[in-house]
XYZ file of C-alpha atoms in Angstrom:
484
model
C 111.315 22.074 -37.176
C 110.458 25.845 -35.604
C 113.137 27.637 -33.928
C 112.692 29.870 -30.900
C 113.348 33.390 -31.519
C 116.493 35.423 -30.890
C 115.022 37.311 -28.046
C 114.063 34.406 -26.530
C 116.681 32.698 -26.398
C 118.516 35.994 -25.002
C 119.338 36.371 -21.054
C 116.915 39.041 -19.240
C 118.954 42.006 -17.915
C 119.723 42.829 -14.624
C 118.358 45.848 -13.714
C 119.956 47.718 -11.058
C 119.108 49.691 -7.907
C 120.782 52.704 -9.513
C 118.660 52.299 -12.953
C 115.103 52.066 -10.575
C 115.998 54.824 -8.547
C 116.811 56.984 -11.053
C 113.787 55.446 -13.134
C 111.130 56.171 -10.105
C 112.881 59.658 -9.238
C 112.597 60.752 -13.071
C 108.887 60.046 -13.648
C 107.882 61.604 -10.710
C 109.899 64.886 -11.202
C 108.057 64.505 -14.840
C 105.290 63.743 -13.503
C 105.445 66.312 -10.849
C 106.966 69.375 -13.508
C 104.470 68.381 -16.335
C 101.569 68.104 -13.888
C 102.272 71.248 -12.705
C 102.982 72.649 -16.724
C 98.935 71.838 -17.747
C 97.880 73.455 -14.550
C 99.675 76.561 -15.143
C 98.286 76.453 -18.683
C 94.823 75.978 -17.158
C 95.326 78.559 -15.143
C 96.694 81.121 -17.508
C 93.944 80.481 -19.992
C 91.297 80.852 -17.848
C 92.611 84.103 -16.765
C 92.375 85.777 -19.919
C 89.729 84.028 -21.177
C 87.967 85.936 -17.373
C 90.368 89.529 -18.739
C 88.676 89.719 -21.578
C 85.564 89.080 -20.319
C 84.902 91.529 -17.226
C 86.557 94.334 -19.666
C 83.775 93.807 -22.320
C 80.640 93.832 -19.632
C 83.186 96.589 -17.752
C 83.102 98.669 -21.429
C 79.485 97.741 -22.062
C 77.868 98.962 -18.293
C 79.893 102.126 -19.239
C 78.355 102.885 -22.037
C 74.804 102.301 -20.760
C 75.455 105.064 -18.264
C 76.668 107.797 -20.570
C 74.049 106.575 -23.734
C 71.744 107.476 -21.196
C 72.652 110.959 -20.590
C 72.452 113.405 -22.961
C 73.347 115.163 -25.885
C 72.362 111.929 -27.984
C 75.623 112.400 -30.482
C 79.022 111.212 -29.780
C 82.375 111.564 -31.561
C 83.700 107.527 -32.637
C 86.562 108.471 -30.733
C 85.140 109.616 -27.534
C 83.240 105.517 -27.754
C 87.037 104.383 -28.421
C 87.964 105.904 -25.747
C 84.765 105.296 -23.513
C 84.813 101.582 -24.127
C 89.237 101.526 -23.708
C 90.627 98.339 -23.615
C 88.077 96.869 -25.759
C 89.768 96.406 -29.136
C 86.875 96.481 -31.640
C 84.233 99.222 -32.275
C 81.568 97.512 -35.041
C 78.621 100.393 -35.343
C 75.062 99.385 -36.860
C 72.824 101.436 -39.038
C 69.081 101.867 -38.688
C 68.848 99.410 -41.823
C 70.775 96.959 -39.814
C 73.929 96.824 -42.013
C 77.178 97.470 -40.064
C 78.166 101.131 -40.629
C 81.257 101.676 -39.081
C 84.485 100.173 -37.204
C 86.744 100.568 -35.628
C 89.664 99.122 -33.863
C 91.124 95.776 -34.307
C 89.264 94.482 -37.441
C 86.424 92.264 -37.114
C 84.715 90.917 -39.998
C 81.165 91.785 -41.076
C 79.618 88.085 -40.139
C 79.662 89.539 -36.449
C 76.929 91.430 -37.030
C 74.684 88.478 -38.069
C 75.982 86.526 -35.247
C 74.508 88.792 -32.705
C 71.572 89.860 -33.937
C 69.876 88.250 -31.828
C 72.146 88.163 -29.010
C 71.123 91.805 -27.870
C 73.225 92.833 -24.872
C 74.775 89.509 -23.904
C 78.483 88.674 -23.638
C 78.904 86.216 -27.133
C 82.169 83.657 -26.688
C 82.816 81.967 -29.999
C 85.858 79.418 -31.323
C 86.836 77.907 -33.808
C 84.164 79.736 -36.019
C 84.804 79.603 -39.517
C 83.377 82.539 -39.674
C 85.076 84.464 -37.651
C 88.519 84.198 -35.212
C 88.323 83.420 -31.556
C 86.838 86.372 -29.998
C 83.977 87.418 -27.776
C 81.278 89.809 -28.688
C 78.822 92.171 -26.958
C 75.380 93.778 -29.199
C 74.723 96.274 -26.993
C 71.573 99.031 -28.355
C 71.550 102.656 -28.942
C 68.658 103.288 -30.728
C 68.279 107.373 -31.207
C 71.920 107.757 -31.127
C 74.483 109.714 -33.525
C 77.671 107.976 -33.963
C 79.754 111.096 -35.660
C 82.913 109.777 -38.423
C 85.232 111.413 -40.104
C 83.188 110.379 -42.846
C 79.940 111.955 -41.724
C 77.123 111.244 -39.123
C 75.497 108.114 -39.056
C 72.631 107.137 -37.040
C 73.225 104.248 -35.101
C 70.983 101.282 -33.730
C 73.705 98.942 -32.246
C 76.979 98.822 -30.943
C 79.121 95.963 -30.926
C 82.180 95.481 -28.734
C 84.550 92.552 -29.125
C 87.521 91.731 -27.492
C 90.024 89.336 -30.026
C 90.737 85.534 -27.563
C 92.999 84.408 -30.303
C 95.944 86.439 -29.138
C 95.605 85.227 -26.138
C 95.319 81.554 -27.213
C 98.741 82.595 -29.164
C 99.750 83.455 -25.838
C 98.866 80.697 -24.048
C 100.789 77.505 -26.866
C 103.528 80.248 -26.659
C 103.814 79.183 -22.819
C 103.164 75.324 -23.343
C 105.950 75.834 -25.900
C 108.429 77.562 -23.740
C 107.242 75.120 -20.351
C 108.516 71.829 -22.243
C 111.043 73.275 -23.233
C 111.212 73.853 -19.799
C 110.619 70.594 -18.670
C 112.985 68.857 -21.037
C 115.349 70.739 -19.656
C 115.127 70.216 -16.113
C 114.675 66.377 -16.809
C 118.291 66.245 -18.360
C 119.608 68.726 -15.479
C 117.880 66.482 -12.730
C 119.202 63.122 -14.374
C 123.154 64.058 -14.668
C 122.579 64.981 -11.192
C 120.145 62.623 -9.819
C 123.299 60.150 -11.767
C 126.227 62.179 -9.945
C 124.537 61.050 -6.564
C 123.580 58.198 -6.624
C 127.046 57.022 -7.684
C 128.004 58.663 -4.657
C 125.142 56.977 -2.078
C 125.343 53.920 -3.892
C 129.132 53.825 -3.347
C 128.955 52.098 0.489
C 126.580 49.399 -1.728
C 129.253 48.523 -4.314
C 132.236 48.053 -1.934
C 129.270 46.346 0.401
C 128.361 43.633 -2.879
C 132.474 43.539 -3.766
C 132.891 42.502 0.268
C 129.881 39.441 -0.098
C 131.239 38.315 -3.668
C 135.217 38.518 -1.883
C 133.596 36.243 0.259
C 131.868 33.782 -2.048
C 135.264 33.466 -3.696
C 135.907 31.830 -0.577
C 137.525 34.691 1.260
C 136.018 33.919 4.413
C 137.678 36.171 7.061
C 136.479 39.853 4.929
C 133.590 41.642 6.151
C 131.619 44.501 4.907
C 132.582 47.908 4.901
C 130.485 50.411 7.757
C 130.960 53.749 8.759
C 129.762 54.540 11.406
C 127.435 56.443 10.189
C 124.189 54.548 11.696
C 122.524 54.420 8.734
C 120.300 52.003 6.553
C 123.537 50.911 4.709
C 125.151 50.618 8.245
C 122.942 48.634 9.900
C 123.052 46.593 7.036
C 125.996 45.768 6.648
C 126.196 44.768 10.535
C 123.469 42.217 9.640
C 124.807 40.438 7.216
C 128.031 40.557 9.098
C 126.459 38.771 12.273
C 125.045 36.821 9.132
C 128.377 35.745 7.970
C 129.929 35.579 11.401
C 127.142 33.092 12.787
C 127.512 30.922 9.271
C 131.776 31.077 10.090
C 131.311 29.667 13.579
C 128.399 26.843 11.504
C 131.265 25.796 9.081
C 134.218 25.205 11.674
C 131.015 24.097 14.241
C 130.856 21.315 11.319
C 134.466 20.960 10.279
C 134.980 20.652 13.791
C 132.181 18.372 14.849
C 133.150 16.280 11.548
C 136.504 16.208 12.778
C 135.893 14.939 16.148
C 133.738 12.760 14.998
C 136.058 10.755 12.617
C 138.695 10.819 15.338
C 136.250 8.721 17.480
C 135.066 6.234 15.506
C 138.847 5.837 14.260
C 140.113 4.488 17.278
C 138.155 2.116 18.192
C 137.582 0.773 14.504
C 141.724 0.592 14.588
C 141.583 -1.696 18.207
C 139.563 -3.566 16.037
C 141.498 -3.881 13.214
C 144.555 -4.481 15.446
C 143.167 -7.834 17.538
C 141.909 -8.714 13.739
C 144.897 -8.742 12.007
C 146.558 -10.310 15.388
C 144.334 -12.785 14.927
C 144.830 -13.540 11.088
C 148.154 -13.362 11.712
C 148.060 -16.177 14.219
C 148.744 -14.345 17.552
C 145.750 -15.633 19.130
C 146.240 -19.147 20.257
C 144.927 -20.119 22.824
C 141.004 -19.956 24.617
C 141.704 -16.860 26.512
C 143.718 -14.773 24.114
C 140.424 -15.268 21.919
C 138.094 -14.793 25.295
C 140.662 -11.358 25.923
C 139.942 -9.944 22.042
C 136.869 -10.872 21.780
C 136.031 -8.925 24.837
C 138.514 -5.584 23.267
C 136.070 -5.626 20.512
C 132.999 -6.000 22.491
C 133.619 -3.254 24.082
C 135.091 -1.221 20.952
C 131.696 -1.935 19.377
C 129.526 -1.228 22.053
C 131.732 2.084 22.255
C 130.788 2.758 18.620
C 127.148 1.890 18.940
C 126.441 4.241 21.489
C 128.234 7.202 19.852
C 126.043 6.547 17.007
C 123.218 6.365 19.200
C 124.442 9.388 21.131
C 124.799 11.105 17.028
C 121.767 10.074 16.225
C 119.532 11.491 19.273
C 121.533 14.604 18.291
C 120.009 14.364 14.821
C 116.704 14.198 15.464
C 116.759 17.351 18.393
C 118.856 19.527 15.904
C 116.275 18.466 13.408
C 113.272 19.889 15.151
C 111.720 16.703 15.543
C 108.736 16.155 18.087
C 109.034 14.858 21.538
C 106.939 12.415 23.359
C 104.778 14.482 25.278
C 103.220 13.360 28.408
C 103.147 13.481 32.293
C 106.279 12.917 34.377
C 107.085 13.270 37.808
C 110.283 14.072 38.154
C 111.144 13.225 41.261
C 110.255 9.903 40.761
C 112.980 10.114 37.548
C 115.266 11.655 40.040
C 114.564 8.940 42.955
C 115.590 5.818 40.220
C 118.372 7.711 39.001
C 120.180 8.398 41.700
C 119.451 4.638 43.038
C 120.962 3.566 40.240
C 124.257 6.062 40.524
C 124.426 4.959 44.172
C 125.296 1.197 42.684
C 127.535 2.362 40.222
C 129.254 4.383 42.756
C 128.895 2.945 46.479
C 131.972 4.480 47.532
C 130.444 8.280 46.283
C 127.805 10.305 48.224
C 125.161 10.883 45.941
C 122.071 12.644 48.092
C 118.752 13.686 47.168
C 117.032 16.776 48.275
C 113.169 16.613 46.687
C 110.781 17.748 49.572
C 107.965 18.076 46.767
C 106.130 16.043 43.634
C 107.098 17.734 40.552
C 105.597 17.380 37.807
C 106.263 18.534 33.551
C 105.212 17.676 30.200
C 107.638 16.157 28.248
C 109.011 13.001 26.860
C 110.233 10.727 30.267
C 113.329 8.868 28.636
C 115.237 12.320 27.318
C 114.701 13.588 31.019
C 115.870 10.327 32.936
C 118.445 11.072 30.107
C 119.470 14.060 31.510
C 119.255 13.399 35.276
C 121.437 10.651 33.751
C 124.053 12.539 32.265
C 124.189 15.790 34.670
C 124.850 13.091 37.580
C 127.254 10.723 35.838
C 129.319 13.555 34.283
C 129.743 14.608 37.706
C 131.031 11.753 39.007
C 132.926 10.600 36.219
C 135.301 13.708 36.401
C 135.696 14.393 40.088
C 137.897 12.957 42.082
C 136.860 9.762 44.918
C 134.717 10.675 47.521
C 133.487 13.939 46.106
C 129.665 14.547 47.091
C 127.067 14.589 44.666
C 123.929 16.600 45.354
C 120.389 16.721 43.491
C 118.425 18.871 44.249
C 114.691 19.247 42.601
C 112.278 22.052 43.740
C 109.681 24.383 42.041
C 110.451 28.106 41.631
C 108.901 30.820 39.860
C 105.970 28.876 38.006
C 108.806 26.081 36.624
C 110.357 23.454 37.442
C 114.212 23.655 38.571
C 116.122 20.816 38.687
C 120.000 21.520 40.473
C 123.061 18.768 40.200
C 126.108 20.037 42.330
C 129.588 18.255 43.201
C 132.251 19.866 45.226
C 135.104 18.053 42.712
C 138.165 21.021 42.065
C 135.641 22.441 39.318
C 135.822 23.429 35.793
C 138.901 26.655 35.020
C 137.059 29.753 33.899
C 137.993 29.692 30.153
C 136.372 26.288 30.039
C 133.202 27.049 31.336
C 132.009 28.381 27.583
C 132.755 25.285 26.082
C 131.389 23.158 28.377
C 128.547 22.621 25.707
C 130.338 22.156 22.747
C 129.384 18.614 20.997
C 133.194 16.037 21.596
C 134.933 18.860 23.461
C 136.504 17.797 27.344
C 138.939 19.594 29.601
C 142.176 19.044 29.639
C 142.035 17.072 32.398
C 139.504 14.719 31.224
C 140.582 13.766 28.186
C 142.029 10.647 28.562
C 139.398 7.845 28.540
C 139.977 6.559 31.958
C 137.976 9.178 32.577
C 136.998 10.784 29.648
C 133.724 10.363 27.898
C 133.043 10.440 24.012
C 132.399 14.716 24.659
C 128.486 14.078 24.020
C 126.709 13.960 27.603
C 125.870 18.308 28.410
C 125.405 18.737 24.745
C 122.856 15.747 24.555
C 121.235 17.909 28.170
C 121.267 20.811 26.349
C 119.320 20.197 23.105
C 116.436 17.812 25.111
C 116.707 20.845 27.048
C 116.215 23.335 24.503
C 113.264 20.402 22.819
C 111.720 20.446 26.070
C 111.559 24.561 26.146
C 113.895 25.146 28.938
C 117.585 26.525 29.640
C 120.342 25.103 31.131
C 123.164 26.900 32.652
C 126.622 25.924 34.498
C 128.707 27.832 37.249
C 131.875 27.109 38.697
C 133.500 29.297 41.503
C 136.988 30.024 41.590
C 136.742 28.210 45.303
C 135.344 24.514 43.582
C 132.721 22.769 43.154
C 130.883 22.851 39.694
C 126.700 23.628 39.359
C 124.481 22.445 36.360
C 120.949 23.769 36.631
C 117.843 23.188 34.687
C 114.560 25.212 34.391
C 111.581 23.578 32.211
C 108.279 24.192 32.560
C 106.053 23.454 34.707
C 102.564 21.285 33.096
C 99.045 22.620 33.248
C 97.911 22.293 36.960
C 94.423 20.594 35.817
C 96.610 17.395 33.731
C 98.358 17.118 36.788
C 98.130 13.633 38.194
C 95.966 13.940 41.733
C 97.900 11.454 44.899
C 99.628 12.147 47.825
C 102.358 14.260 48.367
C 104.981 12.247 49.966
C 108.402 12.543 50.459
C 110.670 9.505 48.563
């Protein structure tokens, strides 16, 4: 069996932000420095070549001007002074051979290489016979050059400028630039590390705080410095996310505790009656009927609680609801009539002067009205008036359920939509429900893309306002607009 290579078994090394930033900065800096050095070297080389060629052309032009005048006899020193700063002068005799050389020595091969290139600037690079140079052969027929060894008739004079020295200069410049780039990169690396160590310190502290939170320190938060920097904005966003998560965890724990409490009470009641039956405490038919009635009531409570929890779970999961045309006035009329039958001593009044149609799930919308009106009846004293208003306003359907009861304490208004929450005055089983009525209302309203809010002024009374989008005019059913 072929064993896997050790390299394949090693876990990949983490690449830190510091390493990535440092590598990016150094790559950009190196690219810039190397590019600048190459451009500078090319510019320097081009400048030196151009300077040498210009000097050669100018020297040749001066010789042409001078030799066009009399006398036709000149000294070699005069030619040297005339063509300065050209470094090399080669005098060619009438037989075509080199007669005299002055200045920087140039091999005799230059004579043959320029024989057919009269008065032209010729550049030689990497030639096997001569060093790198620029040459110009100037015809001087009839000219006599006086040299230290005598007079020499000259048929041509070759002017040369050595460029191999310039190549050495460019090479030395490149070497110095390479050293400068290396030193700059080293210094930049050290400086960047120090800057990154200081600049990324907030991120390190944030990471430490996040590790502490992950380890169970739920109250720990990422540090901020009030500078409105990117790290501060990130820390604030992450802290907000942690706060939301903490609240969600608290809600889940509270929800689990409340749900278990709500289920424990009817289970305890059922278990108690069963224990009483097993112990022989229920002997007569009346006792058995009463026990079965109590057990059936508690089972009904549990069934209702499970159904409400199931509905909330479906709404929380975003499962789609039915989408039909719903006549809210008819729904409100039915719910108000049912409330009058259930609580005949309560004045429950409907104010719905116009037809209002919305698109949604009719049973769920009816549940909204049932919960709101039932809540108002359940948590207010006998004789309290409940008014239901239905109207259109600003292109939306508005349902308001108001009562003139004692109202809700200001500190309790922010919690009325929390699941299983009950105000202290309504915690008894005689008046308190499951604590899921208003949470279901909010969940159903949000599922219909609406809003719900509750107000209770200090003088008493409570108003719950539900706003739902109206259905499209094209899909509204046509019919007479008559009051209920």
